[in-house]
Amino acid sequence: MVFCPDGLDQDSAVTRTPTTREWLDRLVAFDTTSRNSNLDLIEDVRDWLKGRGIESWLAHNPERTKANLFATLPAHDGSTQGGIVLSGHTDVVPVDGQTWDSDPFKLMERDGNLYGRGTCDMKGFIATALAMVPEFQTQARRKPIHLAFSYDEEIGCMGAPTMLAEFADRGIRPDGCVVGEPTSMQVVVAHKGINVFHCKVHGRAAHSSLTPMGSNAIEYAARLICHIRDLADAYKANGPFDKFYDVPYTTMTTNLIQGGIALNTIPDLCEFSYEFRNLPDMKPVEIQATVKRYVAEYLLPRMQAEYPDARIDIVDGGAAPGLDASEEAAITQLARALTQDRQIRKVAYGTEAGLFQALNIPTVVCGPGSINNAHRPNEYVPLEQLAQCEGFLRNLGQALTEPDAKG
């Protein structure tokens, strides 16, 4: 789909210069809920960039139903090395079961705010970055600016790794990255890691009047869930702690469970999912090892004493590493200088920033809108925040014209 304002033919629409608001209207209209394809949006952006002489490459999912987009606006001398990545995800969360005052996939302005699914998280940042492209092209920058737009961030940062995996082969070595998640245009230098696991407890079915003949999958799943809660309580009581987080310790929680077929039947299967959000300096593999050790040394032997073929399967459901940006990094110093924000902010929610940092690309998080408005009905971004983001990106590009630009 190519956005075409009234009175313009398609060719003009591809090459014209949409405003941030027009871009946001354009992006919100694509229903890129994570269960859907994002290709219409990605291809629309790719075609518009191509109309301005900017080539993009796409990194698809295995089914080729979704794609990441990466594009480079070279430095004034044509160089594509170094520079800053402006990163955002194109997928949004569902609106199912939510009560909206307007169509969530049609941009609506009320009281200085723009409403629609994804306006805050995080199409507002993408819209601003795209609206700034023509201005970026006029700057005599010594460093390039890169655009990185991903898929499936909302379901565990599943899309960006397929793009980042190509960086080495393509010789892409950015100096820094700004992930534009909603932070009210304040600088976030750290966030927790997210780790999701799916567990299946396999027991043995029996009539409930013959309880000793079965092995109750629900009851053993409950023991494991309680152990996970005990671990969570220990982190809450004993740390380690980081006072700069709103929740200053690692958390663990079980959020989905199902099992059983009838009231009078011992269940042979119980499935549940749990997650933990670790402080960046804690190793997820060591946290998960405590769960596996409990299963191997305590829980499974008890189950197999009742039913030798009992088993407990735990599989990874996705993970995103935490972020812990250095205050000495050029991108951190640049972001702080541009926002005049010196406060240390660390958040419990996850982003793709840790994925960039894992490639030794210094990264910070800074974007328009408040995380408190993300995922909710009547999601919105203030027009004032979009204007601040425009100024931030304009000044970021200008900073890359300086002789000692390192960002």
C-alpha positions in Angstrom: 0.0 0.0 0.0 1.4 3.4 -1.0 0.1 6.4 1.0 -1.4 8.9 -1.3 -2.8 12.2 0.1 -5.8 13.7 -1.7 -4.8 15.5 -4.9 -1.5 13.7 -5.4 -0.8 10.8 -7.8 1.1 7.8 -6.5 4.5 8.8 -7.9 4.2 12.2 -6.1 3.2 10.4 -2.9 6.4 8.3 -3.1 8.8 11.2 -3.4 7.0 14.0 -1.4 8.0 14.9 2.1 5.3 13.8 4.6 5.3 15.5 8.0 5.7 13.5 11.2 1.9 13.6 11.6 1.3 12.4 8.1 3.8 9.6 8.6 2.1 8.5 11.8 -1.3 8.5 10.1 0.2 6.4 7.4 1.9 3.9 9.8 -1.0 3.5 12.2 -3.3 2.6 9.2 -1.3 -0.6 8.8 -2.6 -3.2 11.2 0.8 -4.7 12.2 -0.4 -6.6 15.2 2.3 -9.2 15.8 0.1 -12.0 14.6 -0.1 -10.3 11.2 2.4 -9.6 8.5 4.2 -6.2 8.5 5.2 -6.5 4.9 2.8 -3.8 3.6 4.3 -1.3 6.0 7.9 -2.3 5.3 7.5 -2.3 1.6 5.8 1.1 1.7 8.7 2.6 3.6 11.2 0.9 1.4 9.5 2.3 -1.8 9.4 5.8 -0.3 13.0 5.7 0.6 13.9 4.4 -2.8 12.1 7.4 -4.3 14.5 9.6 -2.4 17.5 7.6 -3.7 18.0 5.6 -0.5 18.4 1.9 -0.9 17.2 -0.5 1.8 17.7 -4.2 2.4 15.2 -6.5 4.1 15.8 -9.4 6.5 12.8 -11.8 6.4 11.5 -14.3 8.8 11.8 -18.0 7.6 8.2 -17.9 6.2 8.9 -14.6 4.4 5.7 -13.2 5.8 7.5 -10.5 7.8 10.6 -8.4 7.4 13.1 -6.1 9.1 14.2 -3.0 7.1 17.7 -1.5 7.2 18.6 1.6 5.3 21.7 3.9 5.4 21.8 7.7 4.7 25.5 8.0 3.9 27.8 10.8 5.1 28.4 13.7 2.7 31.4 11.9 1.2 29.4 8.7 0.6 30.8 6.8 3.6 28.5 4.3 5.2 30.8 3.3 8.1 30.1 4.2 11.7 27.3 6.6 12.5 24.2 6.2 14.5 21.3 3.7 14.1 17.7 4.9 14.7 15.9 1.8 15.7 12.2 1.0 16.1 9.9 -2.0 15.9 6.9 -2.0 13.5 4.7 -4.5 15.3 2.0 -3.5 17.8 0.0 -5.4 20.5 -3.6 -6.5 19.9 -6.6 -4.4 20.6 -8.8 -7.4 21.3 -11.1 -6.9 24.2 -10.1 -3.2 24.6 -12.7 -0.4 24.5 -11.5 2.4 22.4 -13.2 5.8 21.8 -12.1 5.8 18.2 -10.9 3.4 15.5 -7.5 2.2 16.9 -6.1 2.0 13.3 -7.1 5.5 12.3 -5.1 8.4 13.7 -7.3 10.8 15.8 -6.3 14.1 17.4 -7.9 15.2 20.7 -6.6 17.7 23.2 -3.1 17.9 21.7 -2.6 14.1 21.6 -2.6 11.7 18.7 -4.5 8.5 19.4 -4.2 5.1 17.7 -2.6 1.7 18.2 1.2 2.1 18.1 1.3 5.9 18.3 3.3 5.6 21.5 4.8 2.2 21.1 6.5 2.9 18.8 5.3 4.2 15.5 5.7 7.8 16.8 9.4 7.5 16.8 9.5 5.8 13.4 7.3 8.5 11.9 9.5 11.2 13.3 12.7 9.5 11.9 11.1 9.1 8.5 9.9 12.7 8.4 13.4 13.9 9.2 15.0 11.9 6.3 14.8 14.8 3.8 16.5 17.1 6.3 19.1 14.5 7.1 19.9 14.4 3.4 20.7 18.1 3.3 23.1 17.9 6.2 26.9 17.8 5.6 27.3 15.0 8.0 30.7 13.3 8.5 28.9 10.2 9.7 25.9 8.2 8.3 22.5 7.8 9.9 21.0 4.3 9.7 17.3 3.3 10.0 16.5 -0.1 11.5 12.9 -1.1 11.6 12.1 -4.6 13.0 9.2 -7.1 13.4 8.0 -9.1 16.3 9.5 -7.1 19.1 6.3 -7.4 21.1 6.5 -11.2 21.3 10.0 -11.4 22.6 12.3 -9.4 20.3 12.1 -12.3 17.8 12.6 -10.2 14.6 15.6 -8.0 15.1 18.2 -10.9 15.5 17.6 -11.9 11.9 18.6 -8.4 10.8 21.5 -8.0 13.2 22.9 -11.4 12.1 23.7 -9.9 8.8 25.7 -6.9 10.1 29.0 -8.7 10.1 28.6 -10.1 6.5 27.5 -6.7 5.3 30.3 -4.9 7.1 28.0 -2.7 9.2 29.7 -1.3 12.2 27.7 1.6 13.7 29.2 3.8 16.4 26.0 3.9 18.4 22.3 3.3 18.4 19.2 5.1 19.7 16.2 2.8 20.3 13.1 5.1 20.3 10.9 3.3 22.7 8.6 5.7 24.7 10.6 7.4 27.4 9.0 10.8 27.4 12.2 11.9 25.5 14.3 11.2 28.6 17.4 9.1 28.4 17.2 5.5 29.6 20.6 3.9 30.1 19.6 0.4 31.3 16.7 -2.1 31.3 16.3 -5.6 32.5 16.6 -8.7 30.5 13.5 -10.7 29.6 13.5 -14.5 29.6 10.4 -16.6 28.8 10.0 -20.4 29.3 7.2 -22.9 28.5 6.9 -25.9 30.7 5.0 -29.2 30.1 4.6 -31.6 32.9 3.7 -35.1 31.7 2.2 -37.4 34.3 -0.2 -40.4 34.1 -4.0 -40.2 33.8 -6.3 -42.3 36.0 -9.8 -42.2 37.4 -9.7 -39.9 40.5 -11.1 -42.8 42.6 -7.8 -44.7 41.8 -5.5 -41.8 42.7 -2.4 -44.1 43.4 -2.6 -45.4 39.8 -1.9 -41.9 38.4 0.7 -39.2 38.5 -1.0 -35.8 38.9 0.6 -33.4 36.4 -1.2 -30.4 37.8 0.0 -31.0 41.3 3.6 -31.4 40.3 3.4 -28.3 38.1 2.1 -26.5 41.1 5.2 -27.6 43.1 7.4 -26.2 40.4 5.4 -23.0 40.2 5.7 -22.6 44.0 9.5 -23.1 43.7 9.7 -20.4 41.1 7.7 -18.1 43.5 10.1 -19.0 46.3 13.1 -18.0 44.1 11.3 -14.7 43.3 10.7 -14.0 47.0 14.4 -14.7 47.7 15.5 -12.1 45.1 13.0 -9.6 46.5 14.4 -10.1 50.0 18.1 -10.6 49.4 18.8 -9.0 46.0 21.1 -8.2 44.4 19.5 -4.7 44.2 19.9 -1.7 41.9 18.2 1.4 43.4 17.8 3.1 40.0 15.1 0.6 38.9 11.5 1.1 39.8 11.5 -2.6 40.7 15.1 -2.8 42.0 15.6 -6.6 41.9 15.2 -9.6 39.6 11.6 -10.8 39.3 10.1 -14.2 38.4 6.5 -14.9 37.7 4.1 -17.6 36.3 1.5 -16.0 34.1 -0.2 -18.7 32.1 -1.4 -22.3 33.0 -3.7 -24.9 31.7 -4.3 -28.6 32.5 -6.8 -31.3 33.2 -9.9 -32.6 31.2 -12.4 -33.5 33.9 -13.1 -33.1 37.6 -12.9 -36.9 38.2 -9.7 -37.5 36.1 -6.1 -37.4 37.3 -4.5 -35.1 34.7 -1.6 -36.4 32.7 -0.6 -33.0 31.3 -0.2 -29.5 32.7 1.3 -26.6 30.8 2.4 -23.3 32.1 4.7 -20.4 31.1 6.9 -18.3 33.3 9.3 -15.5 32.9 12.0 -13.7 34.7 13.3 -10.2 34.3 16.9 -10.1 35.4 19.1 -7.2 36.3 21.7 -6.9 33.5 24.6 -8.0 35.6 22.8 -11.3 36.5 23.3 -14.2 34.1 20.0 -15.7 32.9 21.6 -19.1 32.4 22.4 -19.2 36.1 18.9 -18.2 37.1 17.4 -20.9 34.9 19.8 -23.4 36.2 18.2 -23.2 39.7 14.9 -24.1 38.2 16.4 -27.1 36.2 18.2 -28.3 39.3 15.0 -28.4 41.4 13.3 -30.4 38.6 16.2 -32.9 38.2 17.1 -33.4 41.8 13.8 -33.2 43.6 10.6 -33.0 41.4 11.3 -35.5 38.7 12.5 -38.3 41.0 9.3 -38.1 43.0 7.1 -38.2 39.8 9.0 -41.1 38.4 8.6 -43.1 41.6 4.9 -43.0 40.8 5.2 -43.4 37.0 8.6 -44.2 35.5 7.8 -42.5 32.2 6.9 -39.2 33.8 8.8 -36.2 32.4 9.1 -32.4 32.6 9.9 -30.5 29.4 11.1 -26.9 29.6 11.7 -25.0 26.4 12.9 -21.5 25.7 10.1 -19.1 24.7 12.3 -16.2 23.7 14.7 -13.8 25.4 16.0 -10.3 25.1 19.2 -9.3 26.8 19.3 -6.5 29.3 20.8 -3.1 28.6 23.5 -1.4 30.7 24.9 1.6 28.8 28.2 3.1 29.8 28.0 6.7 30.8 31.4 7.1 29.1 30.0 6.0 25.7 29.8 8.7 23.0 26.2 7.9 22.3 25.2 8.3 26.0 27.0 11.6 26.3 25.5 12.8 23.0 22.0 11.8 24.0 22.4 13.5 27.4 23.8 16.7 25.7 20.9 16.9 23.3 18.2 16.3 25.9 19.9 18.1 28.8 18.9 15.1 30.8 21.5 14.0 33.4 19.3 11.8 35.6 20.1 8.0 35.7 17.0 6.1 34.5 16.7 2.3 34.4 13.5 0.5 33.6 11.9 -2.9 34.1 10.5 -3.2 30.6 12.6 -4.7 27.8 13.6 -3.3 24.4 15.8 -4.3 21.5 18.6 -2.1 22.9 20.3 -5.1 24.5 20.6 -6.9 21.2 22.5 -4.0 19.7 24.7 -3.7 22.8 25.5 -7.4 22.5 27.1 -6.6 19.1 29.3 -4.0 20.9 27.2 -1.2 19.5 26.7 1.4 22.4 23.0 2.0 22.8 20.6 4.2 24.7 16.8 4.3 24.7 15.0 7.6 24.1 11.7 8.3 22.3 8.4 10.2 22.4 5.4 9.2 24.5 5.1 7.5 27.9 5.4 3.8 28.5 2.3 4.2 30.8 0.2 4.7 27.6 1.6 1.7 25.7 -0.5 -1.4 25.2 -3.6 0.3 26.6 -6.9 1.3 25.0 -6.8 4.9 23.7 -3.0 4.7 23.3 -1.7 8.1 22.4 1.4 10.3 21.9 1.4 14.0 22.7 2.1 16.3 19.7 4.6 18.1 22.0 6.6 14.9 22.4 6.8 14.4 18.7 8.0 18.0 18.3 10.7 17.3 20.9 11.7 14.2 19.1 12.0 16.1 15.8 14.4 18.6 17.6 16.3 15.8 19.1 16.9 14.0 15.8 17.6 17.3 14.0 20.3 18.1 16.5 21.6 14.6 16.5 22.2 14.8 12.7 23.8 18.2 13.1 26.1 16.8 15.8 27.4 14.4 13.2 28.6 17.3 11.0 31.2 18.2 13.7 34.8 17.3 12.9 35.2 15.1 16.0 31.8 13.4 15.6 32.1 10.0 17.2 28.4 9.1 17.6 
